[in-house]
Short mmCIF file of C-alpha atoms in Angstrom, two decimals:
data_model
loop_
_atom_site.label_atom_id
_atom_site.label_comp_id
_atom_site.label_asym_id
_atom_site.label_seq_id
_atom_site.Cartn_x
_atom_site.Cartn_y
_atom_site.Cartn_z
CA MET A 1 17.76 7.23 7.25
CA LYS A 2 18.44 3.87 8.43
CA ASP A 3 17.82 5.05 12.26
CA ASN A 4 14.27 5.99 11.04
CA LEU A 5 11.35 3.42 11.65
CA GLU A 6 8.24 2.94 9.69
CA ILE A 7 5.44 1.22 11.82
CA TYR A 8 2.50 -0.86 9.85
CA VAL A 9 -0.21 -1.76 11.94
CA HIS A 10 -2.99 -4.35 10.18
CA ILE A 11 -6.44 -4.35 11.17
CA PRO A 12 -7.88 -7.47 9.23
CA PHE A 13 -11.56 -6.98 9.86
CA CYS A 14 -14.06 -5.73 7.42
CA VAL A 15 -17.62 -5.81 7.07
CA ARG A 16 -17.65 -8.37 4.14
CA LYS A 17 -14.67 -9.37 1.69
CA CYS A 18 -14.94 -7.97 -1.82
CA LYS A 19 -14.92 -10.33 -4.79
CA TYR A 20 -11.51 -9.02 -5.96
CA CYS A 21 -9.63 -9.07 -2.65
CA ASP A 22 -7.10 -11.37 -1.72
CA PHE A 23 -5.59 -9.65 1.43
CA LEU A 24 -5.73 -11.07 5.04
CA SER A 25 -9.19 -10.04 5.92
CA PHE A 26 -12.33 -11.08 7.43
CA PRO A 27 -15.65 -10.13 9.23
CA ALA A 28 -15.45 -10.67 13.08
CA GLY A 29 -17.60 -9.53 16.15
CA ASP A 30 -16.84 -7.38 18.94
CA LYS A 31 -15.29 -10.22 21.15
CA GLU A 32 -12.69 -10.98 18.18
CA GLN A 33 -11.74 -7.45 17.82
CA ARG A 34 -11.21 -6.91 21.44
CA GLN A 35 -9.19 -10.01 21.61
CA TYR A 36 -6.97 -8.87 18.78
CA VAL A 37 -6.49 -5.13 19.96
CA GLN A 38 -5.18 -6.91 23.39
CA ALA A 39 -2.82 -9.12 21.71
CA LEU A 40 -1.65 -5.84 19.12
CA LEU A 41 -1.04 -3.85 22.52
CA GLN A 42 1.01 -7.01 23.87
CA GLU A 43 3.03 -6.84 20.55
CA ILE A 44 3.46 -2.98 20.77
CA ARG A 45 4.83 -3.30 24.30
CA TYR A 46 7.21 -5.81 23.39
CA TYR A 47 9.05 -3.82 20.52
CA GLY A 48 8.68 -0.39 22.01
CA PRO A 49 11.61 -0.83 24.63
CA MET A 50 14.15 -2.43 22.20
CA MET A 51 13.47 0.13 19.56
CA ARG A 52 13.60 3.36 21.41
CA ASP A 53 16.80 4.52 19.47
CA ARG A 54 14.90 4.49 16.38
CA ARG A 55 12.88 7.28 15.38
CA VAL A 56 8.89 6.71 14.05
CA SER A 57 8.64 8.68 11.17
CA THR A 58 5.23 7.25 9.66
CA ILE A 59 2.46 5.13 11.16
CA TYR A 60 0.29 3.35 8.71
CA PHE A 61 -3.33 1.82 9.85
CA GLY A 62 -4.13 -0.69 6.88
CA GLY A 63 -6.19 -3.63 6.44
CA GLY A 64 -8.96 -5.00 5.98
CA THR A 65 -10.96 -1.91 7.03
CA PRO A 66 -9.40 0.06 9.88
CA SER A 67 -12.35 2.18 10.36
CA TRP A 68 -14.85 -0.84 10.80
CA LEU A 69 -12.71 -1.40 14.12
CA ASP A 70 -14.27 0.64 17.19
CA ALA A 71 -12.93 3.97 16.96
CA LYS A 72 -12.03 4.04 20.83
CA LEU A 73 -9.91 0.80 19.79
CA LEU A 74 -8.23 2.24 17.17
CA ILE A 75 -7.11 5.18 19.22
CA LEU A 76 -6.16 3.01 22.12
CA ILE A 77 -3.62 1.44 19.68
CA LEU A 78 -2.04 4.63 18.49
CA GLU A 79 -1.67 6.16 22.10
CA GLU A 80 -0.03 2.95 23.19
CA ILE A 81 2.75 3.26 20.04
CA LYS A 82 3.02 6.91 21.10
CA LYS A 83 3.62 5.63 24.72
CA GLN A 84 6.10 2.96 23.71
CA PHE A 85 7.71 4.20 20.73
CA THR A 86 9.90 7.46 20.02
CA VAL A 87 7.41 9.02 17.39
CA ASN A 88 8.76 12.33 15.81
CA THR A 89 6.26 15.25 16.21
CA ASP A 90 5.76 15.44 12.42
CA ALA A 91 5.26 11.96 11.76
CA GLU A 92 2.92 10.96 9.19
CA ILE A 93 0.01 8.97 10.52
CA SER A 94 -2.34 7.22 7.91
CA MET A 95 -5.41 5.37 8.27
CA GLU A 96 -7.38 3.50 5.45
CA CYS A 97 -11.25 3.86 5.64
CA ASN A 98 -14.20 2.63 3.60
CA PRO A 99 -17.26 4.86 2.91
CA GLY A 100 -20.23 4.21 4.82
CA THR A 101 -17.95 3.12 8.35
CA ILE A 102 -17.49 6.26 9.92
CA THR A 103 -19.82 8.45 11.77
CA GLU A 104 -18.82 12.20 12.24
CA ASP A 105 -17.76 11.78 15.98
CA ASN A 106 -15.25 8.83 15.16
CA MET A 107 -13.93 11.08 12.44
CA ARG A 108 -13.45 14.13 14.73
CA GLY A 109 -11.95 11.52 17.20
CA TYR A 110 -9.23 10.14 14.72
CA HIS A 111 -8.01 13.71 13.81
CA LEU A 112 -7.97 14.65 17.51
CA ALA A 113 -5.82 11.55 17.97
CA GLY A 114 -3.31 12.67 15.70
CA ILE A 115 -4.05 10.64 12.50
CA ASN A 116 -3.45 13.57 9.78
CA ARG A 117 -3.62 11.40 6.63
CA LEU A 118 -6.64 9.48 5.47
CA SER A 119 -7.04 7.08 2.61
CA ILE A 120 -10.51 6.64 1.49
CA GLY A 121 -11.15 3.42 -0.61
CA LEU A 122 -13.39 4.65 -3.24
CA GLN A 123 -12.77 2.54 -6.46
CA SER A 124 -15.53 3.85 -8.43
CA THR A 125 -18.02 6.64 -8.52
CA ASP A 126 -20.38 4.02 -10.37
CA ASP A 127 -22.78 2.40 -8.29
CA GLU A 128 -23.07 -0.50 -10.98
CA GLU A 129 -19.42 -0.91 -10.71
CA LEU A 130 -19.24 -0.59 -7.02
CA LYS A 131 -21.88 -3.58 -6.76
CA LEU A 132 -19.87 -5.82 -9.28
CA LEU A 133 -16.82 -5.43 -7.01
CA GLY A 134 -18.78 -6.24 -3.87
CA ARG A 135 -18.17 -2.87 -2.21
CA ILE A 136 -20.25 -2.04 0.66
CA HIS A 137 -20.73 1.64 -0.34
CA THR A 138 -22.40 4.06 -2.92
CA TYR A 139 -20.96 6.83 -4.60
CA GLN A 140 -22.92 9.14 -2.06
CA GLN A 141 -22.17 7.60 0.84
CA PHE A 142 -18.43 8.04 -0.33
CA LEU A 143 -19.41 11.78 -0.75
CA LYS A 144 -20.68 12.25 2.85
CA THR A 145 -17.39 10.27 3.89
CA TYR A 146 -15.25 12.88 2.16
CA GLU A 147 -17.26 15.46 3.54
CA LEU A 148 -16.82 14.43 7.14
CA ALA A 149 -13.09 14.35 6.60
CA ARG A 150 -12.77 17.93 5.49
CA ASN A 151 -15.08 18.99 7.93
CA ALA A 152 -12.89 17.07 10.86
CA GLY A 153 -10.06 19.05 9.66
CA PHE A 154 -8.07 16.62 7.24
CA THR A 155 -6.14 18.36 5.00
CA ASN A 156 -4.33 15.29 3.63
CA ILE A 157 -6.83 12.99 1.93
CA ASN A 158 -6.14 9.95 -0.57
CA VAL A 159 -8.62 8.58 -2.58
CA ASP A 160 -8.39 5.04 -4.45
CA LEU A 161 -9.73 4.56 -8.03
CA MET A 162 -9.77 1.61 -9.79
CA SER A 163 -9.60 1.10 -13.35
CA GLY A 164 -9.83 -2.39 -15.88
CA LEU A 165 -13.15 -3.65 -14.10
CA PRO A 166 -15.09 -6.10 -15.90
CA TYR A 167 -17.31 -4.51 -18.59
CA GLN A 168 -15.57 -0.80 -17.63
CA THR A 169 -15.62 1.46 -20.84
CA THR A 170 -12.93 3.91 -20.84
CA GLU A 171 -15.80 6.76 -20.67
CA ARG A 172 -17.35 5.42 -17.52
CA TYR A 173 -13.50 5.32 -15.92
CA MET A 174 -12.81 8.82 -17.19
CA LYS A 175 -16.31 10.07 -15.55
CA SER A 176 -15.13 8.48 -12.03
CA LEU A 177 -11.77 10.13 -12.30
CA SER A 178 -13.07 13.34 -13.52
CA ARG A 179 -15.56 13.48 -10.40
CA VAL A 180 -12.57 12.57 -7.96
CA ILE A 181 -10.44 15.47 -9.71
CA ARG A 182 -13.30 18.12 -9.16
CA LEU A 183 -13.16 17.06 -5.20
CA LYS A 184 -9.27 17.89 -5.04
CA PRO A 185 -8.02 15.48 -2.61
CA GLU A 186 -4.49 15.68 -2.04
CA HIS A 187 -3.56 12.44 -3.56
CA ILE A 188 -5.01 10.07 -5.91
CA SER A 189 -3.91 6.30 -6.22
CA ALA A 190 -5.18 5.22 -9.64
CA TYR A 191 -4.61 1.37 -9.96
CA SER A 192 -5.64 -1.11 -12.42
CA LEU A 193 -7.57 -4.23 -11.03
CA ILE A 194 -5.40 -7.44 -10.63
CA ILE A 195 -7.39 -10.49 -10.50
CA GLU A 196 -5.82 -13.06 -7.91
CA LYS A 197 -6.20 -16.19 -7.89
CA GLY A 198 -8.41 -17.48 -5.05
CA THR A 199 -10.55 -14.52 -5.19
CA PRO A 200 -14.03 -14.92 -6.50
CA PHE A 201 -13.31 -12.53 -9.37
CA TYR A 202 -10.47 -15.06 -10.45
CA ASP A 203 -13.45 -17.97 -10.50
CA THR A 204 -15.39 -15.84 -12.68
CA TYR A 205 -13.16 -14.15 -14.96
CA LYS A 206 -10.03 -16.80 -15.24
CA PHE A 207 -10.48 -17.11 -18.87
CA ASP A 208 -10.45 -13.71 -19.46
CA VAL A 209 -7.26 -13.00 -17.31
CA VAL A 210 -5.37 -15.39 -19.42
CA LYS A 211 -6.47 -13.99 -22.69
CA GLN A 212 -5.47 -10.38 -21.22
CA GLN A 213 -2.05 -11.59 -20.36
CA ALA A 214 -1.40 -13.07 -23.64
CA GLY A 215 -2.48 -10.06 -25.28
CA MET A 216 -5.60 -11.47 -26.98
CA GLU A 217 -9.33 -10.11 -27.26
CA THR A 218 -11.00 -10.45 -24.02
CA GLU A 219 -14.90 -10.65 -23.53
CA MET A 220 -15.44 -8.97 -20.19
CA LEU A 221 -12.10 -7.48 -19.14
CA PRO A 222 -10.17 -4.80 -21.12
CA ASN A 223 -7.78 -5.95 -23.42
CA GLU A 224 -3.99 -4.89 -23.28
CA ASP A 225 -4.54 -1.76 -25.86
CA GLU A 226 -7.49 -0.75 -23.38
CA VAL A 227 -5.40 -0.90 -20.29
CA TYR A 228 -2.84 0.91 -22.09
CA ARG A 229 -5.08 3.64 -22.97
CA ILE A 230 -6.53 4.12 -19.67
CA CYS A 231 -3.15 4.39 -17.99
CA GLN A 232 -2.21 7.25 -20.62
CA LEU A 233 -5.32 9.19 -20.16
CA THR A 234 -4.99 8.79 -16.42
CA ARG A 235 -1.68 10.32 -16.41
CA GLU A 236 -2.66 13.11 -19.05
CA MET A 237 -5.76 14.17 -16.72
CA LEU A 238 -4.00 14.07 -13.23
CA GLU A 239 -1.07 16.02 -14.57
CA ALA A 240 -3.23 18.61 -16.11
CA ALA A 241 -5.08 18.97 -12.89
CA GLY A 242 -1.76 19.40 -10.93
CA TYR A 243 -1.03 16.27 -9.67
CA GLU A 244 2.44 14.60 -10.26
CA ARG A 245 2.93 11.18 -10.88
CA TYR A 246 5.51 9.99 -8.37
CA GLU A 247 5.09 6.31 -8.81
CA ILE A 248 3.75 3.98 -11.18
CA SER A 249 0.10 4.18 -9.76
CA ASN A 250 0.28 7.46 -7.40
CA TYR A 251 -0.12 10.88 -8.17
CA ALA A 252 -0.17 13.94 -5.62
CA ARG A 253 -0.26 17.83 -5.05
CA LYS A 254 2.93 19.29 -4.17
CA GLY A 255 4.10 17.90 -0.63
CA HIS A 256 1.80 15.49 -0.37
CA VAL A 257 3.50 12.20 -1.35
CA CYS A 258 2.74 9.15 0.95
CA ARG A 259 5.58 9.22 3.06
CA HIS A 260 5.06 5.76 4.46
CA ASN A 261 4.78 4.29 1.20
CA MET A 262 8.00 6.23 -0.09
CA GLY A 263 9.43 4.34 2.58
CA TYR A 264 8.84 1.09 1.39
CA TRP A 265 9.98 1.78 -1.96
CA GLU A 266 13.27 3.13 -0.71
CA ARG A 267 13.65 0.07 1.74
CA GLU A 268 13.37 2.06 5.00
CA ASN A 269 13.22 -0.12 7.98
CA TYR A 270 9.66 -0.90 8.91
CA LEU A 271 7.86 -2.99 11.70
CA GLY A 272 4.73 -4.75 10.68
CA LEU A 273 2.16 -5.09 13.79
CA GLY A 274 -0.47 -7.52 13.54
CA LEU A 275 -1.76 -10.51 11.91
CA GLY A 276 0.56 -11.40 8.91
CA ALA A 277 2.28 -8.33 9.01
CA ALA A 278 5.74 -8.24 7.45
CA SER A 279 8.89 -6.34 8.61
CA LEU A 280 12.22 -5.24 7.19
CA LEU A 281 14.47 -4.88 10.02
CA ASP A 282 18.20 -4.23 9.36
CA GLU A 283 18.26 -6.21 5.99
CA VAL A 284 15.90 -9.19 8.06
CA ARG A 285 12.49 -9.93 6.60
CA TYR A 286 10.03 -11.45 9.23
CA GLN A 287 6.14 -12.34 8.50
CA ASN A 288 3.77 -12.59 11.56
CA VAL A 289 1.57 -15.80 11.74
CA THR A 290 -1.59 -15.61 9.66
CA ASP A 291 -3.65 -17.56 11.85
CA PHE A 292 -5.94 -15.59 14.08
CA TYR A 293 -6.00 -17.49 17.01
CA THR A 294 -2.52 -18.39 16.92
CA TYR A 295 -1.79 -14.77 16.76
CA ILE A 296 -3.87 -14.29 20.00
CA GLU A 297 -2.66 -17.02 21.77
CA ASN A 298 1.30 -16.52 20.95
CA ALA A 299 0.96 -12.69 22.07
CA GLU A 300 0.26 -13.31 25.36
CA HIS A 301 3.82 -15.10 25.84
CA ILE A 302 5.84 -12.63 23.64
CA SER A 303 7.05 -10.84 26.47
CA THR A 304 9.02 -14.12 27.39
CA LYS A 305 10.96 -14.36 24.21
CA GLU A 306 14.01 -12.28 22.66
CA LEU A 307 14.13 -11.06 19.19
CA SER A 308 17.27 -13.06 17.71
CA ASN A 309 18.68 -11.87 14.33
CA VAL A 310 16.42 -13.88 12.37
CA LEU A 311 13.50 -15.89 13.96
CA GLY A 312 12.90 -14.82 17.44
CA THR A 313 9.51 -14.50 18.71
CA SER A 314 6.55 -16.79 18.82
CA LEU A 315 4.54 -14.36 16.42
CA HIS A 316 7.04 -14.99 13.77
CA GLU A 317 5.95 -17.86 11.11
CA SER A 318 9.06 -17.09 9.05
CA GLY A 319 12.32 -14.49 9.27
CA GLU A 320 15.25 -14.66 6.64
CA LEU A 321 18.12 -12.71 6.58
CA LEU A 322 18.37 -11.24 2.94
CA SER A 323 21.21 -12.19 0.64
CA LYS A 324 23.15 -9.51 -0.78
CA GLN A 325 21.94 -10.21 -4.38
CA ALA A 326 18.46 -10.30 -2.76
CA ALA A 327 18.55 -6.80 -1.32
CA MET A 328 20.12 -5.62 -4.63
CA GLU A 329 17.13 -6.90 -6.85
CA GLU A 330 14.55 -5.40 -4.06
CA PHE A 331 16.75 -2.13 -4.11
CA MET A 332 16.41 -1.90 -8.15
CA PHE A 333 12.60 -3.03 -8.80
CA LEU A 334 10.99 -1.24 -5.53
CA GLY A 335 13.17 1.81 -6.31
CA LEU A 336 12.40 2.01 -9.99
CA ARG A 337 8.76 2.19 -9.19
CA LYS A 338 9.39 6.11 -8.14
CA THR A 339 9.51 8.35 -11.38
CA SER A 340 12.60 9.68 -9.91
CA GLY A 341 14.12 6.41 -9.95
CA ILE A 342 17.19 5.27 -7.82
CA SER A 343 20.71 6.92 -6.90
CA ARG A 344 23.87 5.77 -7.95
CA VAL A 345 25.31 7.04 -4.80
CA GLU A 346 22.89 5.20 -2.64
CA PHE A 347 23.52 1.99 -4.48
CA GLU A 348 27.23 2.13 -3.98
CA ARG A 349 26.83 2.96 -0.21
CA CYS A 350 24.22 0.23 0.43
CA PHE A 351 26.15 -2.55 -1.51
CA GLY A 352 29.98 -1.38 -1.78
CA VAL A 353 30.15 -2.01 -5.59
CA SER A 354 29.10 0.62 -8.58
CA LEU A 355 25.95 0.08 -10.25
CA GLU A 356 27.24 -0.75 -13.66
CA SER A 357 29.47 -3.50 -12.12
CA VAL A 358 26.16 -5.08 -11.22
CA TYR A 359 23.75 -4.15 -13.89
CA ARG A 360 25.62 -2.99 -16.98
CA GLU A 361 23.86 -5.33 -19.28
CA PRO A 362 20.14 -4.84 -18.40
CA LEU A 363 21.05 -0.96 -18.13
CA GLU A 364 22.51 -0.69 -21.66
CA GLU A 365 19.36 -2.96 -22.95
CA LEU A 366 16.76 -0.86 -21.33
CA LYS A 367 18.63 2.34 -22.59
CA GLU A 368 18.63 1.03 -26.04
CA GLU A 369 14.80 0.19 -25.97
CA GLY A 370 14.05 3.81 -24.74
CA LEU A 371 12.81 2.34 -21.39
CA ILE A 372 15.27 4.16 -19.06
CA THR A 373 17.29 7.24 -18.58
CA VAL A 374 20.86 6.74 -17.25
CA GLY A 375 22.56 9.80 -15.65
CA GLN A 376 25.42 10.63 -13.82
CA GLY A 377 23.03 10.73 -10.60
CA ARG A 378 20.13 8.77 -10.95
CA VAL A 379 18.75 5.86 -13.14
CA ALA A 380 15.01 6.07 -13.89
CA LEU A 381 12.26 4.46 -15.97
CA THR A 382 10.89 6.77 -18.92
CA ARG A 383 7.24 7.20 -19.22
CA GLU A 384 7.04 4.14 -21.99
CA GLY A 385 9.12 2.18 -19.22
CA LEU A 386 6.78 2.89 -16.78
CA ASP A 387 4.10 1.57 -18.78
CA VAL A 388 5.79 -1.88 -19.26
CA SER A 389 7.35 -1.88 -15.53
CA ASN A 390 7.12 -5.29 -15.01
CA TYR A 391 9.09 -6.09 -18.34
CA ALA A 392 11.61 -3.47 -17.23
CA MET A 393 12.01 -4.66 -13.73
CA ALA A 394 12.40 -8.29 -14.63
CA LYS A 395 15.84 -7.39 -16.23
CA PHE A 396 17.18 -6.61 -12.52
CA LEU A 397 16.65 -10.05 -11.47
CA LEU A 398 20.04 -11.73 -10.83
CA GLU A 399 20.39 -15.25 -11.67
#
């Protein structure tokens, strides 16, 4: 529903940056953290009154490491959102956390404040792999964090797991996956490592990255066939354990899909708060400034500004009214991430034309290749299509 609103809050702070991370995150002291929270509160107070007619269905604290922020400050942010916006009583309120950054008191405080979904960044149960990734925790610290979460009353927990690591064997990865399954979290995000330019990992493994992308034999990273095999085994093991694959990399027990991420894939309106946060409001995409001190300074004056159709506040470094073509492309390559695919009726409702009138050729081509199912009501990637999703989705880019 387009009168719904999702809210994303970016907490950019972390203990130290992981070697593979290309997110907007960095270490910071108490002074910088308090400055940032005050700026966030100003941004919340600015947007809240003008969006009271929208009902907030999900709130997501991401980062960085939100659990590295003083718990009292994070709870203060959540309380201000509830005060300024119309938040549904059944809203999904998620927070990312890293093992070793939360105390028992903090965990209980988060739960009492209304956070009802926790996403724990494990990545691996192998301490050697965790060290290689630059993670700050051990497997035992993860187990303690998981125990604290359960004891605090959390009944909706996601665990992040990463495959395709340097020197990782299929056996080591499957051991990690098996250990996580035994804990019975409600949700598991099983990602394959993507090494981005500008990270320490890229500097170390860039030649292997090129070989991997070219389908050649690699030295330190798994080759294309090994990545595919791990993906297949992941799906088989998780489905056998009662998890449903509802998106390329996400699996959930019944009733526990991540509603916030589903909103992204279904192009719901969302408001991004904080440094570098992105928003999509009525087909206008905004990007907040990415310089910390510019954000702090400009937040002090945001109340004197008015939000225009495109670029309206001093916190935005860019704003763009999406063209019909760009919106169609997003509809397809975001919606097709879901195993349920996209709705023909919804496409026509959004764009006033039938799906076939725009995409007849790629639909026929992908169907012929066995990568897509084309029904009366919905269009979705097959299992084979999900395995080569980048190739399939590229077909829906309009020239």
